[in-house]
Coordinates of N, CA, C and O and ligand atoms in Angstrom, one line a residue:
M1 N 96.0 12.6 20.6 CA 97.3 13.1 20.1 C 97.1 13.5 18.6 O 96.6 12.7 17.8
K2 N 97.6 14.6 18.3 CA 97.5 15.1 16.9 C 98.4 14.4 15.9 O 99.5 14.0 16.4
P3 N 98.1 14.4 14.6 CA 99.0 13.8 13.7 C 100.4 14.3 13.7 O 101.4 13.6 13.7
R4 N 100.5 15.6 13.9 CA 101.8 16.2 13.9 C 102.7 15.7 15.1 O 103.9 15.5 15.0
E5 N 102.0 15.6 16.3 CA 102.7 15.1 17.5 C 103.1 13.6 17.3 O 104.3 13.3 17.7
L6 N 102.3 12.8 16.7 CA 102.6 11.4 16.5 C 103.8 11.3 15.5 O 104.7 10.5 15.6
M7 N 103.7 12.2 14.5 CA 104.8 12.2 13.5 C 106.1 12.6 14.1 O 107.2 12.0 13.7
A8 N 106.1 13.5 15.1 CA 107.4 13.8 15.8 C 107.9 12.6 16.5 O 109.2 12.4 16.5
E9 N 107.1 11.7 17.0 CA 107.6 10.5 17.6 C 108.2 9.5 16.5 O 109.2 8.9 16.7
A10 N 107.5 9.5 15.3 CA 108.1 8.7 14.2 C 109.4 9.2 13.8 O 110.3 8.4 13.4
V11 N 109.6 10.5 13.8 CA 110.9 11.1 13.5 C 112.0 10.6 14.5 O 113.1 10.2 14.1
K12 N 111.6 10.6 15.7 CA 112.6 10.1 16.7 C 112.9 8.6 16.5 O 114.0 8.2 16.6
A13 N 111.9 7.9 16.2 CA 112.1 6.4 15.9 C 113.0 6.2 14.7 O 113.8 5.3 14.7
R14 N 112.9 7.1 13.7 CA 113.7 6.9 12.5 C 115.2 7.0 12.8 O 116.0 6.4 12.1
R15 N 115.6 7.7 13.9 CA 117.0 7.8 14.2 C 117.6 6.5 14.6 O 118.8 6.3 14.5
R16 N 116.8 5.5 14.9 CA 117.3 4.2 15.3 C 117.3 3.2 14.1 O 117.7 2.1 14.3
A17 N 116.9 3.7 13.0 CA 116.8 2.8 11.8 C 118.1 2.2 11.5 O 119.2 2.8 11.6
Y18 N 118.1 0.9 11.1 CA 119.3 0.2 10.6 C 119.1 -0.1 9.1 O 118.4 -1.1 8.8
A19 N 119.6 0.8 8.3 CA 119.3 0.7 6.9 C 120.5 1.0 6.0 O 120.5 1.8 5.1
P20 N 121.6 0.2 6.3 CA 122.9 0.4 5.5 C 122.8 0.0 4.1 O 123.6 0.5 3.3
Y21 N 121.8 -0.8 3.7 CA 121.7 -1.4 2.3 C 120.9 -0.4 1.5 O 121.3 0.0 0.4
S22 N 119.7 -0.1 1.9 CA 118.8 0.8 1.1 C 119.2 2.3 1.3 O 118.8 3.1 0.5
R23 N 119.8 2.6 2.5 CA 120.0 4.0 2.9 C 118.7 4.7 2.9 O 118.6 5.9 2.4
F24 N 117.6 4.0 3.3 CA 116.3 4.6 3.4 C 115.7 4.4 4.8 O 114.9 3.5 5.0
P25 N 116.2 5.2 5.7 CA 115.7 5.0 7.1 C 114.3 5.4 7.2 O 113.8 6.4 6.6
V26 N 113.5 4.6 8.0 CA 112.1 4.9 8.2 C 111.8 4.7 9.7 O 112.4 3.9 10.4
G27 N 110.9 5.6 10.2 CA 110.5 5.5 11.6 C 109.0 5.5 11.6 O 108.3 6.0 10.7
A28 N 108.5 4.8 12.6 CA 107.0 4.7 12.8 C 106.7 4.9 14.3 O 107.5 4.5 15.1
A29 N 105.5 5.5 14.5 CA 105.0 5.6 15.9 C 103.6 5.2 15.9 O 102.7 5.7 15.1
L30 N 103.3 4.2 16.7 CA 102.0 3.6 16.8 C 101.3 4.0 18.1 O 101.8 3.8 19.2
L31 N 100.2 4.7 17.9 CA 99.4 5.2 19.1 C 98.4 4.1 19.5 O 97.6 3.7 18.7
T32 N 98.4 3.7 20.8 CA 97.5 2.7 21.2 C 96.2 3.4 21.6 O 96.1 4.6 21.8
K33 N 95.1 2.6 21.7 CA 93.8 3.2 22.1 C 93.8 3.8 23.4 O 93.1 4.8 23.7
D34 N 94.7 3.3 24.3 CA 94.8 4.0 25.7 C 95.9 5.0 25.8 O 96.3 5.4 26.9
G35 N 96.3 5.5 24.6 CA 97.2 6.7 24.6 C 98.7 6.5 24.7 O 99.4 7.5 24.8
R36 N 99.1 5.3 24.7 CA 100.6 5.0 24.7 C 101.1 5.1 23.3 O 100.4 4.9 22.3
V37 N 102.4 5.3 23.2 CA 103.1 5.3 21.8 C 104.2 4.3 21.8 O 105.1 4.2 22.7
Y38 N 104.2 3.4 20.8 CA 105.3 2.5 20.5 C 106.0 2.9 19.3 O 105.3 3.2 18.3
R39 N 107.3 2.9 19.3 CA 108.1 3.3 18.2 C 108.6 2.1 17.5 O 108.8 1.0 18.1
G40 N 108.9 2.2 16.2 CA 109.6 1.2 15.4 C 110.4 1.8 14.3 O 110.2 2.9 13.9
C41 N 111.5 1.1 13.9 CA 112.3 1.5 12.8 C 112.6 0.3 11.9 O 112.3 -0.8 12.3
N42 N 113.0 0.6 10.7 CA 113.3 -0.5 9.8 C 114.6 -1.1 10.2 O 115.6 -0.4 10.6
V43 N 114.7 -2.4 10.1 CA 115.9 -3.2 10.5 C 116.2 -4.1 9.3 O 115.5 -5.0 9.0
E44 N 117.4 -3.8 8.6 CA 117.7 -4.5 7.4 C 118.8 -5.6 7.8 O 119.2 -5.7 8.9
N45 N 119.1 -6.4 6.8 CA 120.0 -7.5 7.0 C 120.9 -7.7 5.7 O 120.4 -7.5 4.6
A46 N 122.0 -8.3 5.9 CA 122.9 -8.6 4.8 C 122.2 -9.6 3.8 O 122.5 -9.6 2.6
S47 N 121.3 -10.4 4.4 CA 120.4 -11.2 3.5 C 119.2 -10.3 3.3 O 118.3 -10.3 4.1
Y48 N 119.2 -9.6 2.2 CA 118.3 -8.4 2.0 C 116.9 -8.7 2.3 O 116.2 -7.9 2.8
G49 N 116.4 -9.9 1.9 CA 115.0 -10.2 2.0 C 114.5 -10.2 3.5 O 113.3 -10.3 3.7
L50 N 115.4 -10.2 4.4 CA 115.0 -10.3 5.8 C 114.6 -9.0 6.4 O 114.3 -8.9 7.6
A51 N 114.8 -7.9 5.7 CA 114.5 -6.6 6.2 C 113.1 -6.5 6.8 O 112.1 -7.1 6.2
V52 N 112.9 -5.8 7.9 CA 111.6 -5.6 8.5 C 111.3 -4.1 8.5 O 112.2 -3.3 8.9
C53 N 110.1 -3.7 8.1 CA 109.8 -2.3 8.0 C 109.6 -1.7 9.4 O 109.3 -2.4 10.3
A54 N 109.6 -0.4 9.4 CA 109.4 0.3 10.7 C 108.0 0.1 11.3 O 107.9 -0.1 12.5
E55 N 107.0 0.0 10.4 CA 105.7 -0.2 10.9 C 105.5 -1.5 11.6 O 104.9 -1.6 12.7
R56 N 106.0 -2.6 11.0 CA 105.9 -3.9 11.6 C 106.8 -4.0 12.9 O 106.4 -4.6 13.9
S57 N 107.9 -3.3 12.9 CA 108.7 -3.3 14.1 C 107.9 -2.7 15.3 O 107.9 -3.2 16.4
A58 N 107.2 -1.6 15.0 CA 106.4 -1.0 16.0 C 105.2 -1.9 16.5 O 105.0 -2.0 17.7
V59 N 104.6 -2.6 15.5 CA 103.6 -3.6 15.9 C 104.1 -4.7 16.8 O 103.6 -5.1 17.8
W60 N 105.3 -5.2 16.4 CA 105.9 -6.3 17.2 C 106.2 -5.8 18.6 O 106.0 -6.6 19.6
Q61 N 106.7 -4.6 18.7 CA 107.0 -4.0 20.1 C 105.7 -4.0 20.9 O 105.7 -4.4 22.1
A62 N 104.6 -3.5 20.3 CA 103.4 -3.3 21.1 C 102.8 -4.6 21.5 O 102.4 -4.8 22.6
V63 N 102.7 -5.5 20.5 CA 102.0 -6.8 20.7 C 102.9 -7.6 21.8 O 102.3 -8.2 22.7
S64 N 104.2 -7.5 21.7 CA 105.0 -8.2 22.7 C 104.8 -7.6 24.1 O 105.0 -8.3 25.1
D65 N 104.4 -6.4 24.1 CA 104.1 -5.8 25.4 C 102.6 -6.0 25.9 O 102.2 -5.4 26.8
G66 N 101.9 -6.7 25.1 CA 100.5 -7.1 25.5 C 99.5 -6.1 25.0 O 98.3 -6.2 25.4
V67 N 99.8 -5.3 24.0 CA 98.9 -4.3 23.5 C 98.5 -4.6 22.1 O 99.4 -4.8 21.2
R68 N 97.2 -4.6 21.8 CA 96.7 -5.0 20.4 C 95.7 -4.0 19.8 O 95.2 -4.3 18.8
E69 N 95.4 -3.0 20.6 CA 94.4 -2.1 20.0 C 95.0 -0.7 19.8 O 95.5 0.0 20.7
F70 N 94.9 -0.3 18.5 CA 95.6 0.9 18.0 C 94.7 1.9 17.4 O 93.7 1.5 16.8
A71 N 95.0 3.2 17.6 CA 94.2 4.2 17.1 C 94.8 4.9 15.9 O 94.1 5.3 15.0
A72 N 96.1 4.9 15.8 CA 96.8 5.6 14.7 C 98.2 5.2 14.6 O 98.8 4.7 15.6
I73 N 98.8 5.3 13.4 CA 100.2 5.1 13.2 C 100.7 6.3 12.3 O 100.0 6.7 11.4
A74 N 101.9 6.8 12.6 CA 102.6 7.8 11.8 C 103.9 7.1 11.2 O 104.6 6.4 12.0
V75 N 104.1 7.4 10.0 CA 105.3 6.8 9.3 C 106.1 7.9 8.6 O 105.5 8.8 8.0
T76 N 107.4 7.9 8.7 CA 108.2 8.9 8.0 C 109.5 8.4 7.5 O 110.2 7.6 8.3
A77 N 109.8 8.7 6.3 CA 111.2 8.5 5.8 C 111.9 9.9 6.0 O 111.4 10.8 6.7
R78 N 113.1 10.0 5.4 CA 113.8 11.3 5.5 C 113.0 12.4 4.8 O 112.2 12.1 3.9
D79 N 113.3 13.7 5.1 CA 112.7 14.8 4.4 C 112.8 14.6 2.9 O 113.9 14.2 2.4
G80 N 111.7 14.9 2.2 CA 111.8 14.8 0.8 C 111.4 13.5 0.2 O 111.3 13.3 -1.0
R81 N 111.3 12.5 1.1 CA 110.9 11.1 0.7 C 109.6 10.7 1.2 O 109.4 10.7 2.5
G82 N 108.6 10.5 0.4 CA 107.3 10.0 0.9 C 107.4 8.6 1.3 O 108.2 7.8 0.8
A83 N 106.6 8.2 2.3 CA 106.7 6.8 2.8 C 105.3 6.3 3.2 O 105.1 6.2 4.4
P84 N 104.4 6.1 2.3 CA 103.2 5.4 2.7 C 103.5 4.0 3.0 O 104.4 3.4 2.5
P85 N 102.8 3.4 4.0 CA 103.1 2.0 4.4 C 103.0 1.0 3.3 O 102.0 1.1 2.5
C86 N 103.9 0.1 3.2 CA 103.9 -0.9 2.2 C 102.7 -1.9 2.4 O 102.1 -1.9 3.5
G87 N 102.4 -2.7 1.4 CA 101.3 -3.6 1.5 C 101.4 -4.6 2.6 O 100.3 -4.9 3.2
S88 N 102.6 -5.1 2.8 CA 102.7 -6.1 3.9 C 102.4 -5.5 5.3 O 101.7 -6.1 6.1
C89 N 102.8 -4.2 5.5 CA 102.5 -3.6 6.7 C 101.0 -3.2 6.9 O 100.5 -3.3 7.9
R90 N 100.4 -2.9 5.8 CA 99.0 -2.6 5.8 C 98.2 -3.9 6.3 O 97.3 -3.8 7.1
Q91 N 98.6 -5.0 5.7 CA 98.0 -6.3 6.1 C 98.2 -6.6 7.6 O 97.3 -7.0 8.3
V92 N 99.4 -6.4 8.1 CA 99.7 -6.6 9.5 C 99.0 -5.7 10.4 O 98.4 -6.1 11.4
L93 N 98.9 -4.4 10.0 CA 98.1 -3.5 10.8 C 96.6 -3.9 10.9 O 95.9 -3.7 11.9
N94 N 96.1 -4.3 9.7 CA 94.7 -4.7 9.6 C 94.3 -5.8 10.6 O 93.2 -5.9 11.0
E95 N 95.3 -6.7 10.9 CA 95.1 -7.8 11.8 C 94.5 -7.3 13.2 O 93.7 -7.9 13.8
F96 N 95.0 -6.2 13.6 CA 94.6 -5.7 14.9 C 93.7 -4.5 14.9 O 92.8 -4.4 15.7
S97 N 93.8 -3.6 13.9 CA 93.0 -2.4 13.9 C 92.6 -1.9 12.5 O 93.2 -1.0 12.0
P98 N 91.6 -2.5 11.9 CA 91.2 -2.2 10.6 C 90.8 -0.7 10.4 O 90.8 -0.2 9.3
N99 N 90.4 -0.1 11.5 CA 89.9 1.2 11.4 C 90.9 2.3 11.7 O 90.6 3.5 11.8
L100 N 92.1 1.8 11.9 CA 93.3 2.7 12.2 C 93.4 3.9 11.3 O 93.2 3.8 10.1
W101 N 93.8 5.0 11.9 CA 94.2 6.2 11.1 C 95.7 6.0 10.7 O 96.5 5.6 11.6
V102 N 96.0 6.2 9.5 CA 97.4 6.2 9.0 C 97.9 7.5 8.6 O 97.2 8.2 7.7
Y103 N 98.9 8.0 9.1 CA 99.5 9.3 8.8 C 100.9 9.1 8.2 O 101.7 8.3 8.7
W104 N 101.1 9.7 7.0 CA 102.5 9.6 6.4 C 102.8 11.0 5.8 O 101.9 11.8 5.6
R105 N 104.0 11.1 5.4 CA 104.4 12.4 4.7 C 104.6 12.2 3.3 O 105.2 11.2 2.9
D106 N 104.2 13.2 2.5 CA 104.5 13.1 1.1 C 105.9 13.8 0.9 O 106.5 14.2 1.8
A107 N 106.4 13.8 -0.4 CA 107.7 14.3 -0.7 C 107.9 15.8 -0.3 O 109.0 16.2 -0.1
R108 N 106.8 16.5 -0.2 CA 106.8 17.9 0.2 C 106.7 18.1 1.7 O 106.6 19.2 2.1
G109 N 106.6 17.0 2.4 CA 106.6 17.1 3.9 C 105.2 17.3 4.5 O 105.0 17.4 5.7
R110 N 104.2 17.3 3.6 CA 102.8 17.4 4.1 C 102.4 16.1 4.7 O 102.7 15.0 4.2
I111 N 101.6 16.2 5.8 CA 101.1 14.9 6.4 C 99.8 14.6 5.7 O 98.9 15.4 5.6
L112 N 99.8 13.3 5.2 CA 98.6 12.8 4.6 C 97.9 11.8 5.6 O 98.6 11.3 6.4
K113 N 96.6 11.7 5.5 CA 95.9 11.0 6.5 C 94.8 10.2 5.9 O 94.0 10.7 5.2
R114 N 94.8 8.9 6.1 CA 93.7 8.0 5.6 C 93.4 6.9 6.6 O 94.2 6.5 7.4
R115 N 92.1 6.4 6.6 CA 91.8 5.2 7.4 C 92.5 4.0 6.7 O 92.5 3.9 5.5
L116 N 93.0 3.1 7.5 CA 93.6 1.9 7.0 C 92.6 1.1 6.0 O 93.0 0.6 5.0
S117 N 91.3 1.2 6.4 CA 90.3 0.5 5.5 C 90.3 1.1 4.1 O 89.9 0.4 3.2
E118 N 90.7 2.3 4.0 CA 90.7 2.9 2.7 C 92.0 2.5 1.9 O 92.0 2.4 0.7
L119 N 93.1 2.3 2.7 CA 94.4 1.9 2.1 C 94.4 0.4 1.7 O 95.2 -0.1 1.0
L120 N 93.5 -0.4 2.4 CA 93.5 -1.8 2.2 C 92.1 -2.3 2.2 O 91.6 -3.0 3.1
P121 N 91.3 -2.0 1.1 CA 89.9 -2.4 1.1 C 89.8 -3.9 0.9 O 90.7 -4.5 0.3
M122 N 88.7 -4.5 1.3 CA 88.4 -5.9 1.2 C 89.6 -6.8 1.6 O 90.0 -7.7 0.9
A123 N 90.1 -6.5 2.8 CA 91.3 -7.2 3.3 C 90.9 -8.6 3.7 O 89.8 -8.9 4.1
F124 N 91.9 -9.5 3.6 CA 91.8 -10.8 4.1 C 92.0 -10.8 5.6 O 92.9 -10.1 6.1
N125 N 91.1 -11.4 6.4 CA 91.2 -11.4 7.8 C 90.7 -12.7 8.4 O 90.3 -13.6 7.7
L126 N 90.6 -12.7 9.7 CA 90.2 -13.8 10.5 C 88.8 -14.3 10.1 O 88.5 -15.5 10.2
R127 N 87.9 -13.4 9.7 CA 86.6 -13.8 9.4 C 86.6 -14.7 8.2 O 85.8 -15.7 8.2
Q128 N 87.4 -14.5 7.2 CA 87.5 -15.4 6.1 C 87.9 -16.8 6.5 O 87.4 -17.8 6.0
L129 N 88.8 -16.9 7.4 CA 89.3 -18.2 7.9 C 88.2 -18.9 8.6 O 88.2 -20.2 8.5
R130 N 87.4 -18.2 9.3 CA 86.4 -18.9 10.1 C 85.1 -19.1 9.4 O 84.3 -20.0 9.8
A131 N 84.8 -18.4 8.3 CA 83.6 -18.6 7.6 C 83.4 -20.0 7.0 O 84.4 -20.6 6.6
R132 N 82.2 -20.5 7.0 CA 82.1 -21.8 6.4 C 80.8 -21.9 5.5 O 80.0 -21.0 5.6
Ligands
THU1 N1 110.3 0.5 4.5 C1 109.7 0.7 5.7 O1 110.3 0.6 6.8 N2 108.4 1.0 5.7 C2 107.6 1.2 4.5 O2 106.5 1.4 4.6 C3 108.3 1.1 3.2 C4 109.7 0.5 3.3 C5 111.8 0.1 4.6 C6 112.1 -1.3 4.2 C7 113.5 -1.2 3.7 O3 114.4 -1.3 4.9 C8 113.6 0.2 3.2 O4 112.5 0.9 3.7 C9 113.6 0.3 1.7 O5 112.6 -0.4 1.1

């Protein structure tokens, strides 16, 4: 699936965003290694700190469905707003697929593309926990 196609799924996911506080709706589409797509949107709360990002919503959906191997994720805010994934989401994505492709749009609408390992170098992971 091409970045543009996955991004179109992220745009669909954004329509479900619940973002009355920030007014910054975000959508994410997570492509699994076997070609399925899980969508996620940001879900905010009156207790502001409880907001969950679109990317993590998509990961929770996939993992809850028994899927843990991902090839790519596309993330989008509204037109004119760039939305590279936040640090917390990078860490969560790294748990399952450190080599993931990450696609997001810049403020001019261009799709940018990087490996997660480039966005989160020297990440903390299971290996550190197990090393002795
Ligand atoms: N947000 C995301 O959903 N993903 C990101 O990568 C950046 C931020 C959401 C969280 C919050 O609901 C709103 O955008 C403003 O920070």
